[in-house]
Amino acid sequence: MSKKGKILAIVSVVIVAVAIAYGYSLYSKIFSANTKFEETEVYVNIPSESDFEKVKSIMAAYVQNMETFEMVAGKKKYNTNVKSGRFLLRKGMNNNDIINSLRQSLPVNITFNNQERLEDFCARIASQIEADSLGLMAAITQEQFLTENNLTTDNVLSIFIPNSYEFFWDTDAMSFRNRMLKEHRKFWTPERLEKAKTQNLTPTEVYILASIVHKETVKTDERPRVAGVYLNRLKKGIKLEADPTVIYAVKKNSGDFTLQIKRVLNRDLATDNLYNTYKFPGLPPGPIAMPDISAIDAVLNPEKHDYIYFCASVSRFGYHEFAVTAAQHEVNRQKYVAWINAQGIKR
């Protein structure tokens, strides 16, 4: 081989070696593991309108080598096409996998139940999606929205049916509100609407009464009987006299919904608040909590009976003793009073 040929051969070998080295280096940057968290998997939230600088600040907690991550992001054009949402990262992912994952926003299951106030509900939702509690409050209590749907700030909680719903994490407040209104309308089927009409109640009124039934008993099999008592009272024009509404009224007047009230006292019955059904006739202006679906359906499908009274049972804990007459009820009430005194429960 001539000297020139040898030189060309050497140059070729060098070029190939450099190409291999570069290729290996590039391969390593793209396909080598680049996570630094110990968990098997983590979820990362990228806020709406984030740019790549914001993404890097978030990913700094999860990525081992930011330089190679940034390089791969550029090659895959992710740095100019950032997606907002909730994303899943797995331990040991390489940069290529990480970028691919950051392009696939995952839905979240939103769950809620038994919230006593709209403020509590909004805080609960804000802990699960991007929208904050103030934004949710503003959207839900928007005057136009309330007027169009014949709602008030007192009863707007009634449009939210406790269940599990699938959302994307970056859902905004208005979108959440509108989706919940849609779910509300879906829940109120023609059959349920007809049953509400049979009880001479609107869907909102059913929800309000169901919230009382829900608070009165955790026993789902007893709820139709409890609902029947309250419906009997409404039909006869008798005050509901529901202890849970008194507790709610006391909390509302105090402004402290963290109060623990296990015993309703005589002075509580005089609480001057429209939610106190011992003092004011008919239903309160809004729900005292979010009833679950079993409580709503209990109001729509009440047990038919003549009971007007009920009191907590001392022999079947969690259940109640029912009565037709005031005299029968007083016997049951005295048993309960004796029991609660024996427990030393004063408040």
mmCIF file of C-alpha atoms in Angstrom:
data_model
loop_
_atom_site.group_PDB
_atom_site.id
_atom_site.type_symbol
_atom_site.label_atom_id
_atom_site.label_comp_id
_atom_site.label_asym_id
_atom_site.label_seq_id
_atom_site.Cartn_x
_atom_site.Cartn_y
_atom_site.Cartn_z
ATOM 1 C CA MET A 1 0.000 0.000 0.000
ATOM 2 C CA SER A 2 1.315 3.427 -0.905
ATOM 3 C CA LYS A 3 2.108 6.036 1.696
ATOM 4 C CA LYS A 4 -0.912 8.052 0.565
ATOM 5 C CA GLY A 5 -3.109 4.990 0.882
ATOM 6 C CA LYS A 6 -1.858 4.345 4.392
ATOM 7 C CA ILE A 7 -2.630 7.913 5.393
ATOM 8 C CA LEU A 8 -6.166 7.675 3.973
ATOM 9 C CA ALA A 9 -6.677 4.388 5.797
ATOM 10 C CA ILE A 10 -5.539 5.890 9.082
ATOM 11 C CA VAL A 11 -7.748 8.931 8.577
ATOM 12 C CA SER A 12 -10.700 6.676 7.796
ATOM 13 C CA VAL A 13 -10.095 4.667 10.930
ATOM 14 C CA VAL A 14 -9.878 7.837 12.996
ATOM 15 C CA ILE A 15 -13.092 9.186 11.462
ATOM 16 C CA VAL A 16 -14.913 5.934 12.157
ATOM 17 C CA ALA A 17 -13.568 5.848 15.697
ATOM 18 C CA VAL A 18 -14.701 9.423 16.320
ATOM 19 C CA ALA A 19 -18.103 8.676 14.814
ATOM 20 C CA ILE A 20 -18.469 5.605 17.014
ATOM 21 C CA ALA A 21 -17.416 7.553 20.087
ATOM 22 C CA TYR A 22 -19.833 10.368 19.251
ATOM 23 C CA GLY A 23 -22.592 7.906 18.524
ATOM 24 C CA TYR A 24 -21.991 6.093 21.807
ATOM 25 C CA SER A 25 -21.904 9.390 23.675
ATOM 26 C CA LEU A 26 -25.158 10.477 22.051
ATOM 27 C CA TYR A 27 -26.728 7.096 22.701
ATOM 28 C CA SER A 28 -25.720 7.294 26.353
ATOM 29 C CA LYS A 29 -27.209 10.760 26.717
ATOM 30 C CA ILE A 30 -30.468 9.625 25.206
ATOM 31 C CA PHE A 31 -30.863 6.107 26.551
ATOM 32 C CA SER A 32 -28.984 5.976 29.881
ATOM 33 C CA ALA A 33 -30.994 6.148 33.112
ATOM 34 C CA ASN A 34 -31.353 9.753 34.264
ATOM 35 C CA THR A 35 -33.596 9.795 37.344
ATOM 36 C CA LYS A 36 -32.587 10.546 40.922
ATOM 37 C CA PHE A 37 -35.682 9.715 42.971
ATOM 38 C CA GLU A 38 -35.865 6.548 45.062
ATOM 39 C CA GLU A 39 -39.570 5.808 44.643
ATOM 40 C CA THR A 40 -40.673 3.285 42.030
ATOM 41 C CA GLU A 41 -42.730 5.989 40.368
ATOM 42 C CA VAL A 42 -43.644 9.628 40.950
ATOM 43 C CA TYR A 43 -46.218 11.997 39.497
ATOM 44 C CA VAL A 44 -45.145 15.426 38.260
ATOM 45 C CA ASN A 45 -47.509 18.346 37.712
ATOM 46 C CA ILE A 46 -46.646 20.890 35.018
ATOM 47 C CA PRO A 47 -48.801 24.053 35.386
ATOM 48 C CA SER A 48 -50.647 25.634 32.476
ATOM 49 C CA GLU A 49 -48.660 28.072 30.320
ATOM 50 C CA SER A 50 -45.343 26.720 31.579
ATOM 51 C CA ASP A 51 -42.294 27.256 29.379
ATOM 52 C CA PHE A 52 -39.255 24.995 29.236
ATOM 53 C CA GLU A 53 -37.455 26.997 31.930
ATOM 54 C CA LYS A 54 -40.368 26.276 34.285
ATOM 55 C CA VAL A 55 -40.246 22.603 33.353
ATOM 56 C CA LYS A 56 -36.520 22.458 34.110
ATOM 57 C CA SER A 57 -37.077 24.026 37.525
ATOM 58 C CA ILE A 58 -39.688 21.368 38.302
ATOM 59 C CA MET A 59 -37.711 18.475 36.841
ATOM 60 C CA ALA A 60 -34.575 19.431 38.785
ATOM 61 C CA ALA A 61 -35.965 17.417 41.682
ATOM 62 C CA TYR A 62 -36.268 14.278 39.558
ATOM 63 C CA VAL A 63 -33.549 14.404 36.856
ATOM 64 C CA GLN A 64 -29.943 13.470 37.608
ATOM 65 C CA ASN A 65 -28.235 15.194 34.671
ATOM 66 C CA MET A 66 -30.065 18.333 33.561
ATOM 67 C CA GLU A 67 -27.627 18.999 30.703
ATOM 68 C CA THR A 68 -28.398 15.740 28.908
ATOM 69 C CA PHE A 69 -32.123 16.120 29.637
ATOM 70 C CA GLU A 70 -32.060 19.579 28.058
ATOM 71 C CA MET A 71 -30.114 18.270 25.051
ATOM 72 C CA VAL A 72 -32.603 15.465 24.379
ATOM 73 C CA ALA A 73 -35.531 17.829 24.902
ATOM 74 C CA GLY A 74 -34.086 20.047 22.198
ATOM 75 C CA LYS A 75 -33.555 17.189 19.751
ATOM 76 C CA LYS A 76 -37.151 15.993 20.298
ATOM 77 C CA LYS A 77 -38.409 19.611 20.069
ATOM 78 C CA TYR A 78 -40.076 19.315 23.468
ATOM 79 C CA ASN A 79 -38.411 22.523 24.640
ATOM 80 C CA THR A 80 -40.631 24.512 22.256
ATOM 81 C CA ASN A 81 -43.756 22.427 22.769
ATOM 82 C CA VAL A 82 -44.276 22.044 26.522
ATOM 83 C CA LYS A 83 -47.429 20.278 27.714
ATOM 84 C CA SER A 84 -49.244 21.044 30.967
ATOM 85 C CA GLY A 85 -50.840 18.345 33.094
ATOM 86 C CA ARG A 86 -49.973 15.427 35.344
ATOM 87 C CA PHE A 87 -47.245 13.037 34.215
ATOM 88 C CA LEU A 88 -45.862 9.725 35.433
ATOM 89 C CA LEU A 89 -42.134 9.149 35.852
ATOM 90 C CA ARG A 90 -40.637 5.759 36.705
ATOM 91 C CA LYS A 91 -37.350 5.125 38.424
ATOM 92 C CA GLY A 92 -34.549 4.420 35.928
ATOM 93 C CA MET A 93 -36.168 6.188 32.982
ATOM 94 C CA ASN A 94 -33.796 7.532 30.353
ATOM 95 C CA ASN A 95 -34.108 11.004 28.823
ATOM 96 C CA ASN A 96 -35.986 9.696 25.817
ATOM 97 C CA ASP A 97 -38.559 7.985 28.040
ATOM 98 C CA ILE A 98 -38.847 11.036 30.288
ATOM 99 C CA ILE A 99 -39.597 13.346 27.360
ATOM 100 C CA ASN A 100 -42.117 10.877 25.941
ATOM 101 C CA SER A 101 -43.801 10.661 29.339
ATOM 102 C CA LEU A 102 -43.984 14.462 29.611
ATOM 103 C CA ARG A 103 -46.041 14.437 26.426
ATOM 104 C CA GLN A 104 -48.708 12.116 27.822
ATOM 105 C CA SER A 105 -50.864 13.908 30.401
ATOM 106 C CA LEU A 106 -52.688 11.437 32.633
ATOM 107 C CA PRO A 107 -56.208 11.899 34.020
ATOM 108 C CA VAL A 108 -56.841 12.063 37.756
ATOM 109 C CA ASN A 109 -59.819 10.650 39.618
ATOM 110 C CA ILE A 110 -61.500 13.436 41.572
ATOM 111 C CA THR A 111 -63.386 12.237 44.641
ATOM 112 C CA PHE A 112 -65.355 14.170 47.219
ATOM 113 C CA ASN A 113 -68.029 13.510 49.838
ATOM 114 C CA ASN A 114 -69.461 14.790 53.111
ATOM 115 C CA GLN A 115 -68.162 18.352 52.728
ATOM 116 C CA GLU A 116 -70.147 20.689 54.991
ATOM 117 C CA ARG A 117 -69.478 23.961 53.209
ATOM 118 C CA LEU A 118 -68.667 25.226 49.749
ATOM 119 C CA GLU A 119 -65.350 26.505 51.108
ATOM 120 C CA ASP A 120 -64.423 23.007 52.278
ATOM 121 C CA PHE A 121 -65.472 21.525 48.958
ATOM 122 C CA CYS A 122 -63.375 23.992 46.941
ATOM 123 C CA ALA A 123 -60.348 23.313 49.135
ATOM 124 C CA ARG A 124 -60.852 19.586 48.601
ATOM 125 C CA ILE A 125 -61.002 19.956 44.819
ATOM 126 C CA ALA A 126 -58.059 22.373 44.741
ATOM 127 C CA SER A 127 -55.932 19.667 46.362
ATOM 128 C CA GLN A 128 -56.620 17.406 43.381
ATOM 129 C CA ILE A 129 -56.452 19.662 40.294
ATOM 130 C CA GLU A 130 -54.602 22.809 39.213
ATOM 131 C CA ALA A 131 -57.470 25.257 39.872
ATOM 132 C CA ASP A 132 -57.106 26.933 43.262
ATOM 133 C CA SER A 133 -59.851 27.236 45.876
ATOM 134 C CA LEU A 134 -60.409 30.970 45.334
ATOM 135 C CA GLY A 135 -60.854 30.473 41.602
ATOM 136 C CA LEU A 136 -63.264 27.608 42.199
ATOM 137 C CA MET A 137 -65.276 29.667 44.701
ATOM 138 C CA ALA A 138 -65.505 32.549 42.243
ATOM 139 C CA ALA A 139 -66.640 30.297 39.380
ATOM 140 C CA ILE A 140 -69.234 28.433 41.433
ATOM 141 C CA THR A 141 -70.732 31.542 43.044
ATOM 142 C CA GLN A 142 -70.709 33.639 39.865
ATOM 143 C CA GLU A 143 -73.954 35.612 39.892
ATOM 144 C CA GLN A 144 -74.876 34.805 36.293
ATOM 145 C CA PHE A 145 -74.275 31.093 36.849
ATOM 146 C CA LEU A 146 -76.454 31.070 39.972
ATOM 147 C CA THR A 147 -79.270 33.004 38.294
ATOM 148 C CA GLU A 148 -79.291 30.856 35.163
ATOM 149 C CA ASN A 149 -79.569 27.697 37.252
ATOM 150 C CA ASN A 150 -82.011 29.011 39.868
ATOM 151 C CA LEU A 151 -79.449 28.618 42.652
ATOM 152 C CA THR A 152 -78.187 30.660 45.587
ATOM 153 C CA THR A 153 -74.893 30.764 47.440
ATOM 154 C CA ASP A 154 -76.642 28.773 50.194
ATOM 155 C CA ASN A 155 -77.796 25.878 48.019
ATOM 156 C CA VAL A 156 -75.304 25.804 45.117
ATOM 157 C CA LEU A 157 -73.519 22.905 46.829
ATOM 158 C CA SER A 158 -76.511 20.812 45.750
ATOM 159 C CA ILE A 159 -75.261 20.550 42.156
ATOM 160 C CA PHE A 160 -72.305 18.430 43.242
ATOM 161 C CA ILE A 161 -73.105 14.725 43.423
ATOM 162 C CA PRO A 162 -70.459 12.914 45.541
ATOM 163 C CA ASN A 163 -68.755 10.327 43.392
ATOM 164 C CA SER A 164 -65.508 9.723 41.522
ATOM 165 C CA TYR A 165 -64.928 11.711 38.324
ATOM 166 C CA GLU A 166 -62.089 11.669 35.810
ATOM 167 C CA PHE A 167 -60.430 14.993 35.002
ATOM 168 C CA PHE A 168 -57.124 16.153 33.630
ATOM 169 C CA TRP A 169 -55.033 17.801 36.334
ATOM 170 C CA ASP A 170 -54.783 21.138 34.489
ATOM 171 C CA THR A 171 -58.574 21.632 34.448
ATOM 172 C CA ASP A 172 -59.479 25.254 35.203
ATOM 173 C CA ALA A 173 -62.205 26.407 37.602
ATOM 174 C CA MET A 174 -64.839 27.220 34.960
ATOM 175 C CA SER A 175 -64.336 23.897 33.176
ATOM 176 C CA PHE A 176 -64.647 22.027 36.448
ATOM 177 C CA ARG A 177 -67.845 23.869 37.387
ATOM 178 C CA ASN A 178 -69.436 23.298 33.978
ATOM 179 C CA ARG A 179 -68.534 19.606 33.985
ATOM 180 C CA MET A 180 -70.088 19.198 37.438
ATOM 181 C CA LEU A 181 -73.284 20.887 36.288
ATOM 182 C CA LYS A 182 -73.381 18.454 33.369
ATOM 183 C CA GLU A 183 -72.907 15.510 35.762
ATOM 184 C CA HIS A 184 -75.675 16.923 37.976
ATOM 185 C CA ARG A 185 -78.098 16.998 35.058
ATOM 186 C CA LYS A 186 -77.070 13.495 34.058
ATOM 187 C CA PHE A 187 -77.749 12.258 37.603
ATOM 188 C CA TRP A 188 -81.246 13.727 37.639
ATOM 189 C CA THR A 189 -82.791 11.263 35.231
ATOM 190 C CA PRO A 190 -86.475 11.520 34.281
ATOM 191 C CA GLU A 191 -87.141 8.724 36.775
ATOM 192 C CA ARG A 192 -85.475 10.578 39.653
ATOM 193 C CA LEU A 193 -87.190 13.834 38.682
ATOM 194 C CA GLU A 194 -90.563 12.095 38.724
ATOM 195 C CA LYS A 195 -89.862 10.627 42.167
ATOM 196 C CA ALA A 196 -88.890 14.062 43.471
ATOM 197 C CA LYS A 197 -92.135 15.470 42.096
ATOM 198 C CA THR A 198 -94.044 12.692 43.879
ATOM 199 C CA GLN A 199 -92.529 13.908 47.167
ATOM 200 C CA ASN A 200 -93.442 17.493 46.198
ATOM 201 C CA LEU A 201 -89.763 18.418 46.220
ATOM 202 C CA THR A 202 -87.365 19.955 43.717
ATOM 203 C CA PRO A 203 -83.990 18.269 43.113
ATOM 204 C CA THR A 204 -82.363 20.966 45.266
ATOM 205 C CA GLU A 205 -84.833 20.298 48.087
ATOM 206 C CA VAL A 206 -84.233 16.560 47.794
ATOM 207 C CA TYR A 207 -80.506 17.205 48.171
ATOM 208 C CA ILE A 208 -81.054 19.429 51.224
ATOM 209 C CA LEU A 209 -83.240 16.848 52.952
ATOM 210 C CA ALA A 210 -80.834 14.080 51.958
ATOM 211 C CA SER A 211 -78.010 15.986 53.657
ATOM 212 C CA ILE A 212 -79.977 15.830 56.924
ATOM 213 C CA VAL A 213 -80.753 12.132 56.454
ATOM 214 C CA HIS A 214 -77.073 11.501 55.703
ATOM 215 C CA LYS A 215 -76.008 13.217 58.926
ATOM 216 C CA GLU A 216 -78.663 11.492 61.017
ATOM 217 C CA THR A 217 -77.591 7.942 60.254
ATOM 218 C CA VAL A 218 -74.593 6.201 58.742
ATOM 219 C CA LYS A 219 -76.695 3.067 58.295
ATOM 220 C CA THR A 220 -77.712 3.053 54.652
ATOM 221 C CA ASP A 221 -80.434 0.475 55.299
ATOM 222 C CA GLU A 222 -82.068 2.842 57.800
ATOM 223 C CA ARG A 223 -81.990 5.951 55.656
ATOM 224 C CA PRO A 224 -85.293 5.307 53.805
ATOM 225 C CA ARG A 225 -87.049 5.068 57.207
ATOM 226 C CA VAL A 226 -85.440 8.284 58.478
ATOM 227 C CA ALA A 227 -86.334 10.008 55.209
ATOM 228 C CA GLY A 228 -89.911 8.821 55.689
ATOM 229 C CA VAL A 229 -90.080 10.500 59.108
ATOM 230 C CA TYR A 230 -88.982 13.866 57.739
ATOM 231 C CA LEU A 231 -91.286 13.635 54.749
ATOM 232 C CA ASN A 232 -94.186 12.841 57.116
ATOM 233 C CA ARG A 233 -93.306 15.953 59.115
ATOM 234 C CA LEU A 234 -93.127 18.144 56.025
ATOM 235 C CA LYS A 235 -96.515 16.890 54.814
ATOM 236 C CA LYS A 236 -98.092 17.538 58.222
ATOM 237 C CA GLY A 237 -96.489 20.960 58.568
ATOM 238 C CA ILE A 238 -94.458 19.882 61.607
ATOM 239 C CA LYS A 239 -91.001 21.339 62.136
ATOM 240 C CA LEU A 240 -88.234 18.900 61.185
ATOM 241 C CA GLU A 241 -86.442 19.359 64.549
ATOM 242 C CA ALA A 242 -83.310 17.676 63.220
ATOM 243 C CA ASP A 243 -80.330 17.743 65.583
ATOM 244 C CA PRO A 244 -77.754 17.860 62.744
ATOM 245 C CA THR A 245 -79.254 21.158 61.558
ATOM 246 C CA VAL A 246 -78.858 22.588 65.070
ATOM 247 C CA ILE A 247 -75.210 21.535 65.132
ATOM 248 C CA TYR A 248 -74.698 23.161 61.732
ATOM 249 C CA ALA A 249 -76.427 26.353 62.912
ATOM 250 C CA VAL A 250 -74.217 26.527 66.022
ATOM 251 C CA LYS A 251 -71.098 26.073 63.908
ATOM 252 C CA LYS A 252 -72.258 28.640 61.370
ATOM 253 C CA ASN A 253 -73.016 31.234 64.045
ATOM 254 C CA SER A 254 -69.653 30.653 65.693
ATOM 255 C CA GLY A 255 -67.798 30.670 62.378
ATOM 256 C CA ASP A 256 -65.936 27.582 63.555
ATOM 257 C CA PHE A 257 -66.755 24.433 61.607
ATOM 258 C CA THR A 258 -64.090 22.453 63.453
ATOM 259 C CA LEU A 259 -66.278 22.347 66.572
ATOM 260 C CA GLN A 260 -66.917 18.846 67.879
ATOM 261 C CA ILE A 261 -70.501 18.634 69.152
ATOM 262 C CA LYS A 262 -71.590 15.179 70.324
ATOM 263 C CA ARG A 263 -74.526 16.366 72.395
ATOM 264 C CA VAL A 264 -77.134 18.970 71.486
ATOM 265 C CA LEU A 265 -78.052 21.053 74.533
ATOM 266 C CA ASN A 266 -81.341 22.823 75.247
ATOM 267 C CA ARG A 267 -79.712 26.198 74.682
ATOM 268 C CA ASP A 268 -78.619 25.065 71.223
ATOM 269 C CA LEU A 269 -82.239 24.584 70.208
ATOM 270 C CA ALA A 270 -82.786 28.340 70.486
ATOM 271 C CA THR A 271 -79.930 29.170 68.092
ATOM 272 C CA ASP A 272 -81.105 32.004 65.870
ATOM 273 C CA ASN A 273 -80.141 30.749 62.446
ATOM 274 C CA LEU A 274 -82.263 29.668 59.477
ATOM 275 C CA TYR A 275 -80.507 26.304 59.476
ATOM 276 C CA ASN A 276 -81.982 25.512 62.917
ATOM 277 C CA THR A 277 -85.036 23.401 62.101
ATOM 278 C CA TYR A 278 -86.133 23.414 65.757
ATOM 279 C CA LYS A 279 -86.788 27.131 65.430
ATOM 280 C CA PHE A 280 -87.655 27.579 61.754
ATOM 281 C CA PRO A 281 -90.193 25.448 59.836
ATOM 282 C CA GLY A 282 -89.544 23.617 56.603
ATOM 283 C CA LEU A 283 -86.185 22.875 55.031
ATOM 284 C CA PRO A 284 -83.079 24.948 55.776
ATOM 285 C CA PRO A 285 -81.864 27.284 52.996
ATOM 286 C CA GLY A 286 -79.172 24.862 51.869
ATOM 287 C CA PRO A 287 -77.608 21.457 52.536
ATOM 288 C CA ILE A 288 -75.746 20.930 55.806
ATOM 289 C CA ALA A 289 -73.299 18.565 54.094
ATOM 290 C CA MET A 290 -72.876 16.651 50.886
ATOM 291 C CA PRO A 291 -75.143 13.615 51.076
ATOM 292 C CA ASP A 292 -74.019 10.475 49.356
ATOM 293 C CA ILE A 293 -76.176 8.913 46.666
ATOM 294 C CA SER A 294 -77.740 6.412 49.076
ATOM 295 C CA ALA A 295 -79.147 9.311 51.122
ATOM 296 C CA ILE A 296 -80.484 11.061 48.006
ATOM 297 C CA ASP A 297 -82.145 7.873 46.829
ATOM 298 C CA ALA A 298 -83.553 7.312 50.334
ATOM 299 C CA VAL A 299 -85.448 10.602 50.031
ATOM 300 C CA LEU A 300 -86.640 9.622 46.564
ATOM 301 C CA ASN A 301 -87.632 6.121 47.745
ATOM 302 C CA PRO A 302 -88.693 6.615 51.383
ATOM 303 C CA GLU A 303 -90.147 3.925 53.556
ATOM 304 C CA LYS A 304 -93.887 4.477 53.926
ATOM 305 C CA HIS A 305 -94.926 4.518 57.582
ATOM 306 C CA ASP A 306 -96.608 6.683 60.215
ATOM 307 C CA TYR A 307 -93.535 7.521 62.281
ATOM 308 C CA ILE A 308 -93.112 11.149 63.308
ATOM 309 C CA TYR A 309 -90.272 10.766 65.809
ATOM 310 C CA PHE A 310 -87.017 8.891 66.194
ATOM 311 C CA CYS A 311 -84.188 8.803 68.704
ATOM 312 C CA ALA A 312 -80.783 7.138 68.852
ATOM 313 C CA SER A 313 -81.034 3.565 70.061
ATOM 314 C CA VAL A 314 -79.093 2.470 73.143
ATOM 315 C CA SER A 315 -79.368 -1.216 72.285
ATOM 316 C CA ARG A 316 -78.565 -1.113 68.552
ATOM 317 C CA PHE A 317 -75.767 1.408 68.259
ATOM 318 C CA GLY A 318 -75.822 3.357 65.034
ATOM 319 C CA TYR A 319 -79.530 2.757 64.607
ATOM 320 C CA HIS A 320 -82.622 4.548 65.959
ATOM 321 C CA GLU A 321 -85.878 3.862 67.756
ATOM 322 C CA PHE A 322 -88.939 5.185 65.925
ATOM 323 C CA ALA A 323 -92.258 6.334 67.355
ATOM 324 C CA VAL A 324 -95.680 7.461 66.173
ATOM 325 C CA THR A 325 -96.681 9.415 69.271
ATOM 326 C CA ALA A 326 -94.907 11.964 71.431
ATOM 327 C CA ALA A 327 -95.426 9.722 74.475
ATOM 328 C CA GLN A 328 -93.681 6.779 72.792
ATOM 329 C CA HIS A 329 -90.863 9.050 71.696
ATOM 330 C CA GLU A 330 -90.383 10.417 75.210
ATOM 331 C CA VAL A 331 -89.798 6.901 76.532
ATOM 332 C CA ASN A 332 -87.099 6.346 73.905
ATOM 333 C CA ARG A 333 -85.615 9.782 74.528
ATOM 334 C CA GLN A 334 -85.293 9.244 78.274
ATOM 335 C CA LYS A 335 -83.444 5.979 77.663
ATOM 336 C CA TYR A 336 -80.996 7.807 75.433
ATOM 337 C CA VAL A 337 -80.548 10.697 77.871
ATOM 338 C CA ALA A 338 -79.801 8.220 80.689
ATOM 339 C CA TRP A 339 -77.264 6.438 78.485
ATOM 340 C CA ILE A 340 -75.470 9.579 77.320
ATOM 341 C CA ASN A 341 -75.317 10.875 80.907
ATOM 342 C CA ALA A 342 -73.762 7.578 81.972
ATOM 343 C CA GLN A 343 -71.095 8.082 79.295
ATOM 344 C CA GLY A 344 -70.213 11.467 80.756
ATOM 345 C CA ILE A 345 -70.794 13.194 77.421
ATOM 346 C CA LYS A 346 -71.599 16.818 78.187
ATOM 347 C CA ARG A 347 -70.816 18.347 74.802
#
